[in-house]
């Protein structure tokens, strides 16, 4: 399992080493604690390595901590950041908050405050990754439909509820039309008009969305998952999955780091 990395950036050797030593003792080898003596040294590390938590000083020669954060933000880096500074000025704190900094700690810093801040930051980082992975599962077209749900019961809302509750079972458009007491042809046209996709596409997208959750959060095999989402053969399931997602179920599962999956289960 890959260790999460915590990067400390401070140009003062004594402070930098003190922070590193404290976090190494606290982490007991569970996290990789690395350090950099300047923003210039830290930026390449942050570009090349996945860093979970960044602790940085503000006042550093050449490139300040704030300037480094601005640059990283421009590059699309969504880091969980803790600033450790000797400066308590409001302008510094305000700018830091605008850049999405999670915490602003003042030197001198007690070991207890440092560890509490890092633990809080790790929880925040886990939350962001969880949200990112869950977003990966969500089908945007389905999300649009669910976002427009109303409490009013209609033949189509009843049909959608039926599909959602019976994804594991084999059923046809004719079966669902019969369930909502409509002619199959009329039901098909009405479904497309109200849902903005065919009945067949809706069922497929729902089954594949459920399959993605099972791929990420269980150890079930691809063939077992195919059965769990209503497909009698894994070959057809894999074909559909690749058609809609551009990769096979196994590739989709591997694209999510094992460490991240374990975190999501917690």
PDB file of N, CA, C and O in Angstrom, residues 187-245:
ATOM      1  N   UNK A 187     -45.321   3.635 -24.193  1.00  0.00           N
ATOM      2  CA  UNK A 187     -44.410   3.772 -23.048  1.00  0.00           C
ATOM      3  C   UNK A 187     -43.007   4.156 -23.517  1.00  0.00           C
ATOM      4  O   UNK A 187     -42.374   5.049 -22.956  1.00  0.00           O
ATOM      5  N   UNK A 188     -42.526   3.512 -24.581  1.00  0.00           N
ATOM      6  CA  UNK A 188     -41.196   3.787 -25.123  1.00  0.00           C
ATOM      7  C   UNK A 188     -41.070   5.247 -25.563  1.00  0.00           C
ATOM      8  O   UNK A 188     -40.101   5.928 -25.238  1.00  0.00           O
ATOM      9  N   UNK A 189     -42.072   5.732 -26.276  1.00  0.00           N
ATOM     10  CA  UNK A 189     -42.052   7.113 -26.771  1.00  0.00           C
ATOM     11  C   UNK A 189     -42.160   8.103 -25.616  1.00  0.00           C
ATOM     12  O   UNK A 189     -41.463   9.131 -25.576  1.00  0.00           O
ATOM     13  N   UNK A 190     -43.047   7.806 -24.650  1.00  0.00           N
ATOM     14  CA  UNK A 190     -43.250   8.687 -23.502  1.00  0.00           C
ATOM     15  C   UNK A 190     -41.982   8.756 -22.642  1.00  0.00           C
ATOM     16  O   UNK A 190     -41.597   9.829 -22.161  1.00  0.00           O
ATOM     17  N   UNK A 191     -41.324   7.607 -22.453  1.00  0.00           N
ATOM     18  CA  UNK A 191     -40.094   7.551 -21.653  1.00  0.00           C
ATOM     19  C   UNK A 191     -39.020   8.444 -22.286  1.00  0.00           C
ATOM     20  O   UNK A 191     -38.391   9.251 -21.601  1.00  0.00           O
ATOM     21  N   UNK A 192     -38.836   8.306 -23.590  1.00  0.00           N
ATOM     22  CA  UNK A 192     -37.818   9.102 -24.280  1.00  0.00           C
ATOM     23  C   UNK A 192     -38.136  10.593 -24.205  1.00  0.00           C
ATOM     24  O   UNK A 192     -37.251  11.429 -24.008  1.00  0.00           O
ATOM     25  N   UNK A 193     -39.396  10.923 -24.311  1.00  0.00           N
ATOM     26  CA  UNK A 193     -39.818  12.328 -24.271  1.00  0.00           C
ATOM     27  C   UNK A 193     -39.556  12.941 -22.900  1.00  0.00           C
ATOM     28  O   UNK A 193     -39.074  14.067 -22.782  1.00  0.00           O
ATOM     29  N   UNK A 194     -39.863  12.190 -21.840  1.00  0.00           N
ATOM     30  CA  UNK A 194     -39.764  12.741 -20.487  1.00  0.00           C
ATOM     31  C   UNK A 194     -38.368  12.601 -19.861  1.00  0.00           C
ATOM     32  O   UNK A 194     -37.963  13.429 -19.044  1.00  0.00           O
ATOM     33  N   UNK A 195     -37.649  11.578 -20.256  1.00  0.00           N
ATOM     34  CA  UNK A 195     -36.343  11.318 -19.642  1.00  0.00           C
ATOM     35  C   UNK A 195     -35.190  11.813 -20.523  1.00  0.00           C
ATOM     36  O   UNK A 195     -34.064  11.966 -20.078  1.00  0.00           O
ATOM     37  N   UNK A 196     -35.494  12.073 -21.766  1.00  0.00           N
ATOM     38  CA  UNK A 196     -34.510  12.580 -22.723  1.00  0.00           C
ATOM     39  C   UNK A 196     -33.445  11.547 -23.081  1.00  0.00           C
ATOM     40  O   UNK A 196     -32.316  11.891 -23.439  1.00  0.00           O
ATOM     41  N   UNK A 197     -33.791  10.280 -22.944  1.00  0.00           N
ATOM     42  CA  UNK A 197     -32.979   9.172 -23.439  1.00  0.00           C
ATOM     43  C   UNK A 197     -33.879   7.955 -23.572  1.00  0.00           C
ATOM     44  O   UNK A 197     -34.950   7.913 -22.960  1.00  0.00           O
ATOM     45  N   UNK A 198     -33.464   7.007 -24.360  1.00  0.00           N
ATOM     46  CA  UNK A 198     -34.307   5.824 -24.550  1.00  0.00           C
ATOM     47  C   UNK A 198     -34.326   4.997 -23.269  1.00  0.00           C
ATOM     48  O   UNK A 198     -33.427   5.101 -22.422  1.00  0.00           O
ATOM     49  N   UNK A 199     -35.334   4.144 -23.170  1.00  0.00           N
ATOM     50  CA  UNK A 199     -35.445   3.253 -22.020  1.00  0.00           C
ATOM     51  C   UNK A 199     -34.206   2.364 -21.934  1.00  0.00           C
ATOM     52  O   UNK A 199     -33.637   2.170 -20.865  1.00  0.00           O
ATOM     53  N   UNK A 200     -33.771   1.846 -23.063  1.00  0.00           N
ATOM     54  CA  UNK A 200     -32.612   0.956 -23.101  1.00  0.00           C
ATOM     55  C   UNK A 200     -31.347   1.662 -22.609  1.00  0.00           C
ATOM     56  O   UNK A 200     -30.572   1.093 -21.836  1.00  0.00           O
ATOM     57  N   UNK A 201     -31.143   2.918 -23.022  1.00  0.00           N
ATOM     58  CA  UNK A 201     -29.957   3.663 -22.580  1.00  0.00           C
ATOM     59  C   UNK A 201     -30.010   3.921 -21.083  1.00  0.00           C
ATOM     60  O   UNK A 201     -29.002   3.807 -20.389  1.00  0.00           O
ATOM     61  N   UNK A 202     -31.204   4.254 -20.576  1.00  0.00           N
ATOM     62  CA  UNK A 202     -31.342   4.509 -19.146  1.00  0.00           C
ATOM     63  C   UNK A 202     -30.963   3.268 -18.333  1.00  0.00           C
ATOM     64  O   UNK A 202     -30.189   3.351 -17.365  1.00  0.00           O
ATOM     65  N   UNK A 203     -31.498   2.118 -18.740  1.00  0.00           N
ATOM     66  CA  UNK A 203     -31.221   0.872 -18.021  1.00  0.00           C
ATOM     67  C   UNK A 203     -29.724   0.563 -18.065  1.00  0.00           C
ATOM     68  O   UNK A 203     -29.117   0.210 -17.051  1.00  0.00           O
ATOM     69  N   UNK A 204     -29.122   0.716 -19.234  1.00  0.00           N
ATOM     70  CA  UNK A 204     -27.688   0.438 -19.381  1.00  0.00           C
ATOM     71  C   UNK A 204     -26.860   1.362 -18.490  1.00  0.00           C
ATOM     72  O   UNK A 204     -25.951   0.914 -17.786  1.00  0.00           O
ATOM     73  N   UNK A 205     -27.159   2.664 -18.512  1.00  0.00           N
ATOM     74  CA  UNK A 205     -26.397   3.613 -17.702  1.00  0.00           C
ATOM     75  C   UNK A 205     -26.541   3.326 -16.202  1.00  0.00           C
ATOM     76  O   UNK A 205     -25.578   3.428 -15.438  1.00  0.00           O
ATOM     77  N   UNK A 206     -27.740   2.967 -15.780  1.00  0.00           N
ATOM     78  CA  UNK A 206     -27.958   2.635 -14.367  1.00  0.00           C
ATOM     79  C   UNK A 206     -27.166   1.391 -13.972  1.00  0.00           C
ATOM     80  O   UNK A 206     -26.546   1.335 -12.901  1.00  0.00           O
ATOM     81  N   UNK A 207     -27.177   0.391 -14.841  1.00  0.00           N
ATOM     82  CA  UNK A 207     -26.447  -0.850 -14.540  1.00  0.00           C
ATOM     83  C   UNK A 207     -24.941  -0.605 -14.501  1.00  0.00           C
ATOM     84  O   UNK A 207     -24.239  -1.129 -13.628  1.00  0.00           O
ATOM     85  N   UNK A 208     -24.448   0.203 -15.414  1.00  0.00           N
ATOM     86  CA  UNK A 208     -23.010   0.476 -15.442  1.00  0.00           C
ATOM     87  C   UNK A 208     -22.576   1.344 -14.262  1.00  0.00           C
ATOM     88  O   UNK A 208     -21.479   1.189 -13.733  1.00  0.00           O
ATOM     89  N   UNK A 209     -23.449   2.246 -13.831  1.00  0.00           N
ATOM     90  CA  UNK A 209     -23.121   3.060 -12.656  1.00  0.00           C
ATOM     91  C   UNK A 209     -23.021   2.181 -11.411  1.00  0.00           C
ATOM     92  O   UNK A 209     -22.104   2.330 -10.597  1.00  0.00           O
ATOM     93  N   UNK A 210     -23.958   1.243 -11.286  1.00  0.00           N
ATOM     94  CA  UNK A 210     -23.899   0.305 -10.154  1.00  0.00           C
ATOM     95  C   UNK A 210     -22.648  -0.562 -10.263  1.00  0.00           C
ATOM     96  O   UNK A 210     -21.977  -0.838  -9.258  1.00  0.00           O
ATOM     97  N   UNK A 211     -22.303  -0.965 -11.488  1.00  0.00           N
ATOM     98  CA  UNK A 211     -21.114  -1.790 -11.706  1.00  0.00           C
ATOM     99  C   UNK A 211     -19.855  -1.045 -11.266  1.00  0.00           C
ATOM    100  O   UNK A 211     -18.943  -1.639 -10.679  1.00  0.00           O
ATOM    101  N   UNK A 212     -19.790   0.251 -11.541  1.00  0.00           N
ATOM    102  CA  UNK A 212     -18.619   1.045 -11.160  1.00  0.00           C
ATOM    103  C   UNK A 212     -18.448   1.062  -9.639  1.00  0.00           C
ATOM    104  O   UNK A 212     -17.327   0.961  -9.121  1.00  0.00           O
ATOM    105  N   UNK A 213     -19.550   1.201  -8.929  1.00  0.00           N
ATOM    106  CA  UNK A 213     -19.477   1.188  -7.459  1.00  0.00           C
ATOM    107  C   UNK A 213     -18.934  -0.154  -6.968  1.00  0.00           C
ATOM    108  O   UNK A 213     -18.091  -0.207  -6.068  1.00  0.00           O
ATOM    109  N   UNK A 214     -19.419  -1.238  -7.580  1.00  0.00           N
ATOM    110  CA  UNK A 214     -18.967  -2.574  -7.178  1.00  0.00           C
ATOM    111  C   UNK A 214     -17.499  -2.787  -7.535  1.00  0.00           C
ATOM    112  O   UNK A 214     -16.761  -3.436  -6.791  1.00  0.00           O
ATOM    113  N   UNK A 215     -17.062  -2.229  -8.654  1.00  0.00           N
ATOM    114  CA  UNK A 215     -15.658  -2.358  -9.060  1.00  0.00           C
ATOM    115  C   UNK A 215     -14.728  -1.639  -8.094  1.00  0.00           C
ATOM    116  O   UNK A 215     -13.636  -2.108  -7.785  1.00  0.00           O
ATOM    117  N   UNK A 216     -15.171  -0.487  -7.602  1.00  0.00           N
ATOM    118  CA  UNK A 216     -14.334   0.317  -6.714  1.00  0.00           C
ATOM    119  C   UNK A 216     -14.409  -0.100  -5.253  1.00  0.00           C
ATOM    120  O   UNK A 216     -13.442   0.022  -4.515  1.00  0.00           O
ATOM    121  N   UNK A 217     -15.558  -0.606  -4.823  1.00  0.00           N
ATOM    122  CA  UNK A 217     -15.755  -0.829  -3.396  1.00  0.00           C
ATOM    123  C   UNK A 217     -15.884  -2.284  -2.974  1.00  0.00           C
ATOM    124  O   UNK A 217     -16.142  -2.573  -1.817  1.00  0.00           O
ATOM    125  N   UNK A 218     -15.739  -3.222  -3.928  1.00  0.00           N
ATOM    126  CA  UNK A 218     -15.775  -4.640  -3.571  1.00  0.00           C
ATOM    127  C   UNK A 218     -14.633  -5.368  -4.275  1.00  0.00           C
ATOM    128  O   UNK A 218     -13.982  -4.818  -5.163  1.00  0.00           O
ATOM    129  N   UNK A 219     -14.431  -6.619  -3.864  1.00  0.00           N
ATOM    130  CA  UNK A 219     -13.429  -7.464  -4.516  1.00  0.00           C
ATOM    131  C   UNK A 219     -14.076  -8.475  -5.445  1.00  0.00           C
ATOM    132  O   UNK A 219     -13.437  -9.454  -5.850  1.00  0.00           O
ATOM    133  N   UNK A 220     -15.334  -8.255  -5.798  1.00  0.00           N
ATOM    134  CA  UNK A 220     -16.024  -9.170  -6.705  1.00  0.00           C
ATOM    135  C   UNK A 220     -15.337  -9.191  -8.064  1.00  0.00           C
ATOM    136  O   UNK A 220     -14.812  -8.175  -8.529  1.00  0.00           O
ATOM    137  N   UNK A 221     -15.344 -10.354  -8.705  1.00  0.00           N
ATOM    138  CA  UNK A 221     -14.748 -10.460 -10.037  1.00  0.00           C
ATOM    139  C   UNK A 221     -15.640  -9.754 -11.050  1.00  0.00           C
ATOM    140  O   UNK A 221     -16.813  -9.471 -10.776  1.00  0.00           O
ATOM    141  N   UNK A 222     -15.102  -9.515 -12.241  1.00  0.00           N
ATOM    142  CA  UNK A 222     -15.869  -8.845 -13.295  1.00  0.00           C
ATOM    143  C   UNK A 222     -17.095  -9.677 -13.668  1.00  0.00           C
ATOM    144  O   UNK A 222     -18.194  -9.125 -13.858  1.00  0.00           O
ATOM    145  N   UNK A 223     -16.953 -10.985 -13.735  1.00  0.00           N
ATOM    146  CA  UNK A 223     -18.100 -11.844 -14.083  1.00  0.00           C
ATOM    147  C   UNK A 223     -19.170 -11.821 -12.995  1.00  0.00           C
ATOM    148  O   UNK A 223     -20.372 -11.821 -13.286  1.00  0.00           O
ATOM    149  N   UNK A 224     -18.738 -11.772 -11.726  1.00  0.00           N
ATOM    150  CA  UNK A 224     -19.700 -11.685 -10.616  1.00  0.00           C
ATOM    151  C   UNK A 224     -20.445 -10.353 -10.657  1.00  0.00           C
ATOM    152  O   UNK A 224     -21.656 -10.295 -10.408  1.00  0.00           O
ATOM    153  N   UNK A 225     -19.723  -9.279 -10.966  1.00  0.00           N
ATOM    154  CA  UNK A 225     -20.342  -7.954 -11.050  1.00  0.00           C
ATOM    155  C   UNK A 225     -21.326  -7.907 -12.214  1.00  0.00           C
ATOM    156  O   UNK A 225     -22.411  -7.330 -12.100  1.00  0.00           O
ATOM    157  N   UNK A 226     -20.952  -8.520 -13.330  1.00  0.00           N
ATOM    158  CA  UNK A 226     -21.856  -8.577 -14.488  1.00  0.00           C
ATOM    159  C   UNK A 226     -23.199  -9.179 -14.078  1.00  0.00           C
ATOM    160  O   UNK A 226     -24.268  -8.648 -14.414  1.00  0.00           O
ATOM    161  N   UNK A 227     -23.160 -10.258 -13.310  1.00  0.00           N
ATOM    162  CA  UNK A 227     -24.395 -10.899 -12.833  1.00  0.00           C
ATOM    163  C   UNK A 227     -25.152  -9.992 -11.874  1.00  0.00           C
ATOM    164  O   UNK A 227     -26.383  -9.924 -11.911  1.00  0.00           O
ATOM    165  N   UNK A 228     -24.412  -9.284 -11.027  1.00  0.00           N
ATOM    166  CA  UNK A 228     -25.029  -8.400 -10.025  1.00  0.00           C
ATOM    167  C   UNK A 228     -25.782  -7.237 -10.661  1.00  0.00           C
ATOM    168  O   UNK A 228     -26.651  -6.640 -10.028  1.00  0.00           O
ATOM    169  N   UNK A 229     -25.414  -6.894 -11.888  1.00  0.00           N
ATOM    170  CA  UNK A 229     -26.092  -5.775 -12.547  1.00  0.00           C
ATOM    171  C   UNK A 229     -26.945  -6.236 -13.735  1.00  0.00           C
ATOM    172  O   UNK A 229     -27.276  -5.454 -14.623  1.00  0.00           O
ATOM    173  N   UNK A 230     -27.297  -7.525 -13.734  1.00  0.00           N
ATOM    174  CA  UNK A 230     -28.305  -7.995 -14.685  1.00  0.00           C
ATOM    175  C   UNK A 230     -27.827  -8.528 -16.017  1.00  0.00           C
ATOM    176  O   UNK A 230     -28.638  -8.691 -16.943  1.00  0.00           O
ATOM    177  N   UNK A 231     -26.510  -8.804 -16.146  1.00  0.00           N
ATOM    178  CA  UNK A 231     -26.023  -9.352 -17.412  1.00  0.00           C
ATOM    179  C   UNK A 231     -25.648 -10.820 -17.232  1.00  0.00           C
ATOM    180  O   UNK A 231     -24.879 -11.165 -16.336  1.00  0.00           O
ATOM    181  N   UNK A 232     -26.174 -11.667 -18.104  1.00  0.00           N
ATOM    182  CA  UNK A 232     -25.941 -13.104 -17.973  1.00  0.00           C
ATOM    183  C   UNK A 232     -24.538 -13.514 -18.411  1.00  0.00           C
ATOM    184  O   UNK A 232     -24.021 -14.546 -17.984  1.00  0.00           O
ATOM    185  N   UNK A 233     -23.903 -12.701 -19.261  1.00  0.00           N
ATOM    186  CA  UNK A 233     -22.528 -13.010 -19.685  1.00  0.00           C
ATOM    187  C   UNK A 233     -21.618 -11.803 -19.460  1.00  0.00           C
ATOM    188  O   UNK A 233     -22.007 -10.665 -19.707  1.00  0.00           O
ATOM    189  N   UNK A 234     -20.402 -12.090 -18.990  1.00  0.00           N
ATOM    190  CA  UNK A 234     -19.457 -11.000 -18.739  1.00  0.00           C
ATOM    191  C   UNK A 234     -18.961 -10.397 -20.051  1.00  0.00           C
ATOM    192  O   UNK A 234     -18.597  -9.216 -20.094  1.00  0.00           O
ATOM    193  N   UNK A 235     -18.965 -11.188 -21.123  1.00  0.00           N
ATOM    194  CA  UNK A 235     -18.486 -10.702 -22.423  1.00  0.00           C
ATOM    195  C   UNK A 235     -19.320  -9.508 -22.898  1.00  0.00           C
ATOM    196  O   UNK A 235     -18.782  -8.482 -23.337  1.00  0.00           O
ATOM    197  N   UNK A 236     -20.639  -9.629 -22.793  1.00  0.00           N
ATOM    198  CA  UNK A 236     -21.523  -8.533 -23.216  1.00  0.00           C
ATOM    199  C   UNK A 236     -21.385  -7.339 -22.279  1.00  0.00           C
ATOM    200  O   UNK A 236     -21.376  -6.182 -22.718  1.00  0.00           O
ATOM    201  N   UNK A 237     -21.252  -7.618 -20.981  1.00  0.00           N
ATOM    202  CA  UNK A 237     -21.067  -6.559 -19.981  1.00  0.00           C
ATOM    203  C   UNK A 237     -19.797  -5.761 -20.276  1.00  0.00           C
ATOM    204  O   UNK A 237     -19.803  -4.523 -20.274  1.00  0.00           O
ATOM    205  N   UNK A 238     -18.690  -6.446 -20.548  1.00  0.00           N
ATOM    206  CA  UNK A 238     -17.412  -5.783 -20.841  1.00  0.00           C
ATOM    207  C   UNK A 238     -17.530  -4.930 -22.109  1.00  0.00           C
ATOM    208  O   UNK A 238     -17.033  -3.804 -22.172  1.00  0.00           O
ATOM    209  N   UNK A 239     -18.214  -5.471 -23.121  1.00  0.00           N
ATOM    210  CA  UNK A 239     -18.411  -4.754 -24.378  1.00  0.00           C
ATOM    211  C   UNK A 239     -19.157  -3.441 -24.145  1.00  0.00           C
ATOM    212  O   UNK A 239     -18.763  -2.373 -24.623  1.00  0.00           O
ATOM    213  N   UNK A 240     -20.252  -3.510 -23.376  1.00  0.00           N
ATOM    214  CA  UNK A 240     -21.045  -2.312 -23.072  1.00  0.00           C
ATOM    215  C   UNK A 240     -20.247  -1.303 -22.243  1.00  0.00           C
ATOM    216  O   UNK A 240     -20.285  -0.101 -22.488  1.00  0.00           O
ATOM    217  N   UNK A 241     -19.535  -1.818 -21.242  1.00  0.00           N
ATOM    218  CA  UNK A 241     -18.751  -0.948 -20.358  1.00  0.00           C
ATOM    219  C   UNK A 241     -17.733  -0.158 -21.170  1.00  0.00           C
ATOM    220  O   UNK A 241     -17.600   1.064 -21.009  1.00  0.00           O
ATOM    221  N   UNK A 242     -17.026  -0.847 -22.058  1.00  0.00           N
ATOM    222  CA  UNK A 242     -16.008  -0.185 -22.875  1.00  0.00           C
ATOM    223  C   UNK A 242     -16.646   0.812 -23.841  1.00  0.00           C
ATOM    224  O   UNK A 242     -16.103   1.894 -24.098  1.00  0.00           O
ATOM    225  N   UNK A 243     -17.817   0.472 -24.347  1.00  0.00           N
ATOM    226  CA  UNK A 243     -18.527   1.352 -25.273  1.00  0.00           C
ATOM    227  C   UNK A 243     -18.900   2.670 -24.602  1.00  0.00           C
ATOM    228  O   UNK A 243     -18.790   3.743 -25.195  1.00  0.00           O
ATOM    229  N   UNK A 244     -19.330   2.595 -23.347  1.00  0.00           N
ATOM    230  CA  UNK A 244     -19.785   3.789 -22.628  1.00  0.00           C
ATOM    231  C   UNK A 244     -18.642   4.525 -21.926  1.00  0.00           C
ATOM    232  O   UNK A 244     -18.701   5.737 -21.779  1.00  0.00           O
ATOM    233  N   UNK A 245     -17.623   3.791 -21.452  1.00  0.00           N
ATOM    234  CA  UNK A 245     -16.593   4.417 -20.627  1.00  0.00           C
ATOM    235  C   UNK A 245     -15.227   4.495 -21.298  1.00  0.00           C
ATOM    236  O   UNK A 245     -14.315   5.131 -20.767  1.00  0.00           O
TER     237      UNK A 245
END
